[in-house]
Amino acid sequence: MLVSLFSCRASKQAKKDMLYLNNGTLDTLPNKQVKFPEAVIQKGDQLSITVYSDNPEATLIFNQQTARVTTGTSTAGANAGGYQVDQQGMIRIQTIGAIQAAGMTRNELAIHISDKLKPYLMNPFTDVRFLNPRITVIGEVQKPGVIIMPTEKISILEVIGLAGDVTMYGRKENVLVIRESNGVREFGRLDLRNTNIFQSPYYFLQQNDIVMVESNTKKQTATDQENMRKLTLVTTFATLVSTIAILVTLFR
């Protein structure tokens, strides 16, 4: 009777651990406006920068890098992947020189560049975008690796989905997000079973984030059992070989 009760409870707990957002009914949660923090440019980011103005011919000089990227060539201060933010947090744009980029949002940098261009262009407008923003997912997911963000606004649940979901050995209750912000490394823990994740600053991911799904005790148990099985097979084989050798010696 006790064994049956324990087995039933264990089964219910295992089923609960497999579910997402299982601590309440989603349709009873209060409606709240979603706050999406705009991504901040970091050292090492690659940016696409396109300039527009009322005098297109004069604008061409500031878009030479964009044209060179399209044709596969590059210039100093930028590479074939666009403008790269250096380790001082700077980018270098022809004519206007070095500009601080790290720590700004895309819109802030676009406005700053446009202000710098006003002496040269009439009504300048700048578009700044991330080139190939990526998130790394490791650990107990079906498809670990680097994920190119399909959109700037992407949540932990979407990324887990793109990684093929958490495996049966993954800990949904303790997913780690590693993030670097202004040169400082941050660590955030998320419980994918709890609706409170919607309030976490790590629910929406940012470029260069690392998501790590840890293994549960089942994985260690399964590994131990597999190692024991292999050890048993090796021991049995060694015993068999030893026995055959003894028999061959006796009957010579």
XYZ file of C-alpha atoms in Angstrom:
252
model
C 0.000 0.000 0.000
C 2.784 2.433 0.985
C 4.764 1.510 -2.108
C 1.723 2.165 -4.288
C 1.099 5.545 -2.625
C 4.734 6.558 -2.986
C 4.737 5.479 -6.628
C 1.589 7.512 -7.304
C 3.063 10.638 -5.713
C 6.330 10.213 -7.592
C 4.405 9.836 -10.848
C 2.404 13.009 -10.188
C 5.568 14.942 -9.321
C 7.317 13.694 -12.459
C 4.340 14.762 -14.569
C 4.306 18.176 -12.874
C 8.027 18.653 -13.535
C 7.439 18.059 -17.252
C 4.853 20.842 -17.574
C 5.393 24.538 -18.186
C 3.696 27.287 -16.146
C 1.856 24.715 -14.041
C 1.460 26.665 -10.793
C -1.862 28.219 -11.786
C -4.424 28.737 -14.501
C -3.086 31.050 -17.185
C -6.468 32.517 -18.099
C -6.940 33.708 -14.515
C -3.729 35.731 -14.480
C -4.274 39.505 -14.424
C -3.735 41.257 -17.743
C -0.602 43.370 -17.585
C 1.138 45.495 -20.146
C 4.252 43.720 -21.344
C 7.418 45.681 -20.675
C 10.063 44.826 -23.241
C 13.489 46.240 -22.372
C 15.181 47.553 -25.500
C 18.455 45.792 -26.209
C 21.629 47.648 -25.294
C 24.607 47.663 -27.644
C 27.601 45.788 -26.242
C 31.295 45.527 -27.030
C 31.809 43.066 -29.869
C 28.354 43.605 -31.405
C 28.140 43.998 -35.155
C 25.887 46.744 -36.439
C 24.327 47.674 -39.748
C 24.136 51.466 -40.095
C 22.256 53.115 -42.974
C 21.957 56.879 -43.411
C 19.138 58.716 -45.212
C 18.627 62.429 -45.926
C 16.962 64.946 -48.243
C 20.079 65.035 -50.424
C 20.687 61.380 -51.458
C 23.879 62.117 -53.402
C 25.585 63.597 -50.357
C 24.362 60.626 -48.317
C 26.233 58.102 -50.455
C 29.579 58.727 -48.782
C 28.160 57.654 -45.408
C 26.710 54.455 -46.861
C 29.837 53.237 -48.632
C 30.363 50.589 -45.987
C 26.835 49.279 -46.538
C 27.583 48.986 -50.244
C 30.922 47.284 -49.562
C 29.275 44.777 -47.233
C 26.860 43.919 -50.037
C 29.753 43.329 -52.461
C 31.849 41.457 -49.904
C 34.608 44.028 -49.300
C 35.443 45.993 -46.152
C 37.170 49.094 -44.803
C 39.028 50.068 -41.641
C 36.736 50.489 -38.658
C 34.238 48.005 -40.045
C 34.355 44.455 -41.352
C 32.426 42.355 -43.846
C 29.804 41.856 -41.156
C 29.157 45.597 -40.708
C 30.441 48.007 -38.072
C 31.912 46.182 -35.098
C 31.881 47.776 -31.660
C 35.480 47.632 -30.432
C 36.718 46.872 -26.912
C 36.508 50.565 -26.028
C 32.847 50.533 -27.008
C 33.449 52.671 -30.106
C 32.559 52.483 -33.788
C 34.188 54.554 -36.529
C 32.181 56.155 -39.290
C 33.709 57.903 -42.272
C 33.971 61.685 -41.948
C 32.503 61.927 -38.437
C 35.063 59.578 -36.828
C 34.782 57.581 -33.595
C 31.437 57.400 -31.803
C 30.606 55.790 -28.475
C 28.123 52.960 -29.129
C 28.335 50.496 -26.223
C 25.746 51.189 -23.554
C 23.286 52.797 -25.971
C 20.129 51.349 -27.475
C 19.778 51.206 -31.259
C 17.485 54.229 -31.264
C 19.800 56.244 -29.021
C 22.767 55.539 -31.277
C 20.728 56.356 -34.392
C 19.741 59.751 -32.950
C 23.336 60.427 -31.881
C 24.690 59.637 -35.358
C 21.998 61.784 -37.000
C 22.982 64.718 -34.784
C 26.620 64.269 -35.821
C 25.564 64.278 -39.498
C 23.593 67.544 -39.402
C 26.582 69.687 -40.471
C 26.924 67.522 -43.599
C 23.368 66.483 -44.543
C 19.907 67.995 -44.727
C 17.444 66.321 -42.332
C 19.543 63.189 -41.748
C 17.906 60.016 -40.495
C 19.841 56.923 -39.389
C 18.751 53.303 -39.139
C 20.797 51.069 -36.799
C 20.300 47.319 -36.612
C 22.052 44.356 -35.059
C 23.681 41.981 -37.539
C 23.096 38.309 -36.718
C 22.235 38.762 -33.016
C 22.641 35.388 -31.357
C 21.854 33.432 -28.220
C 23.725 30.311 -27.101
C 21.738 27.436 -25.584
C 23.601 24.612 -23.844
C 22.785 21.706 -21.572
C 19.710 19.502 -21.510
C 17.869 20.610 -24.649
C 17.227 18.600 -27.789
C 19.269 20.902 -30.049
C 21.970 22.797 -28.123
C 23.918 25.406 -30.034
C 23.831 28.974 -31.301
C 20.455 30.441 -32.257
C 20.255 33.477 -34.532
C 17.528 35.683 -33.086
C 14.693 35.891 -35.665
C 13.506 39.095 -33.977
C 14.874 41.463 -31.366
C 11.989 40.622 -29.041
C 12.335 36.967 -28.052
C 11.477 35.206 -24.798
C 13.061 32.313 -22.932
C 10.103 30.093 -23.862
C 10.558 30.858 -27.561
C 14.284 30.109 -27.382
C 13.648 26.812 -25.578
C 11.192 25.974 -28.357
C 13.774 26.791 -31.043
C 16.225 24.516 -29.201
C 13.777 21.616 -29.489
C 12.461 21.757 -25.888
C 14.035 20.596 -22.636
C 14.928 16.899 -22.541
C 13.462 14.520 -19.972
C 16.667 14.997 -17.976
C 16.530 18.816 -17.888
C 15.633 20.939 -14.864
C 12.884 23.315 -15.923
C 12.824 24.829 -12.441
C 16.398 26.113 -12.531
C 17.301 27.472 -15.971
C 20.329 29.767 -15.878
C 20.650 32.897 -18.031
C 24.132 34.441 -18.277
C 24.215 38.018 -19.523
C 26.880 40.690 -19.887
C 25.752 44.282 -19.455
C 28.171 47.219 -19.554
C 31.073 44.870 -18.877
C 29.368 43.258 -15.876
C 28.340 39.601 -15.948
C 24.866 38.866 -14.573
C 23.264 35.551 -13.629
C 19.511 35.013 -13.619
C 17.545 31.914 -12.625
C 14.192 31.050 -14.193
C 11.573 28.477 -13.200
C 9.788 27.572 -16.427
C 7.048 25.887 -14.400
C 6.097 29.116 -12.656
C 4.040 31.943 -14.151
C 6.212 34.413 -12.224
C 8.777 34.202 -15.040
C 6.722 36.796 -16.926
C 7.872 39.347 -14.330
C 11.556 38.412 -14.551
C 14.034 40.766 -16.263
C 15.455 37.617 -17.869
C 12.168 36.473 -19.458
C 13.007 38.433 -22.607
C 16.481 37.524 -23.789
C 19.084 39.821 -25.304
C 21.805 39.356 -27.893
C 24.810 37.353 -26.640
C 22.861 35.795 -23.739
C 23.784 32.234 -22.749
C 21.006 29.889 -21.621
C 22.014 26.787 -19.661
C 19.604 23.977 -18.763
C 21.030 21.823 -15.985
C 20.660 18.047 -15.638
C 18.389 16.558 -12.994
C 19.130 13.610 -10.699
C 17.515 11.226 -13.187
C 20.340 11.901 -15.632
C 22.960 11.048 -13.010
C 21.030 7.922 -11.996
C 20.713 6.837 -15.617
C 24.421 7.506 -16.178
C 25.353 5.527 -13.060
C 23.159 2.633 -14.180
C 24.701 2.667 -17.648
C 28.210 2.721 -16.173
C 27.284 -0.157 -13.864
C 25.898 -2.117 -16.809
C 29.110 -1.587 -18.766
C 31.207 -2.561 -15.749
C 29.134 -5.725 -15.312
C 29.609 -6.654 -18.972
C 33.360 -6.057 -18.776
C 33.632 -8.065 -15.543
C 31.570 -10.921 -17.002
C 33.669 -10.970 -20.156
C 36.919 -10.929 -18.169
C 35.661 -13.776 -15.964
C 34.662 -15.774 -19.041
C 38.063 -15.272 -20.674
C 39.806 -16.248 -17.441
C 37.659 -19.383 -17.106
C 38.361 -20.424 -20.691
C 42.095 -19.906 -20.146
C 42.023 -22.111 -17.020
C 40.091 -24.860 -18.834
C 42.493 -24.789 -21.773
C 45.429 -25.129 -19.346
C 43.806 -28.075 -17.501
C 42.946 -30.089 -20.602
C 46.205 -29.704 -22.480
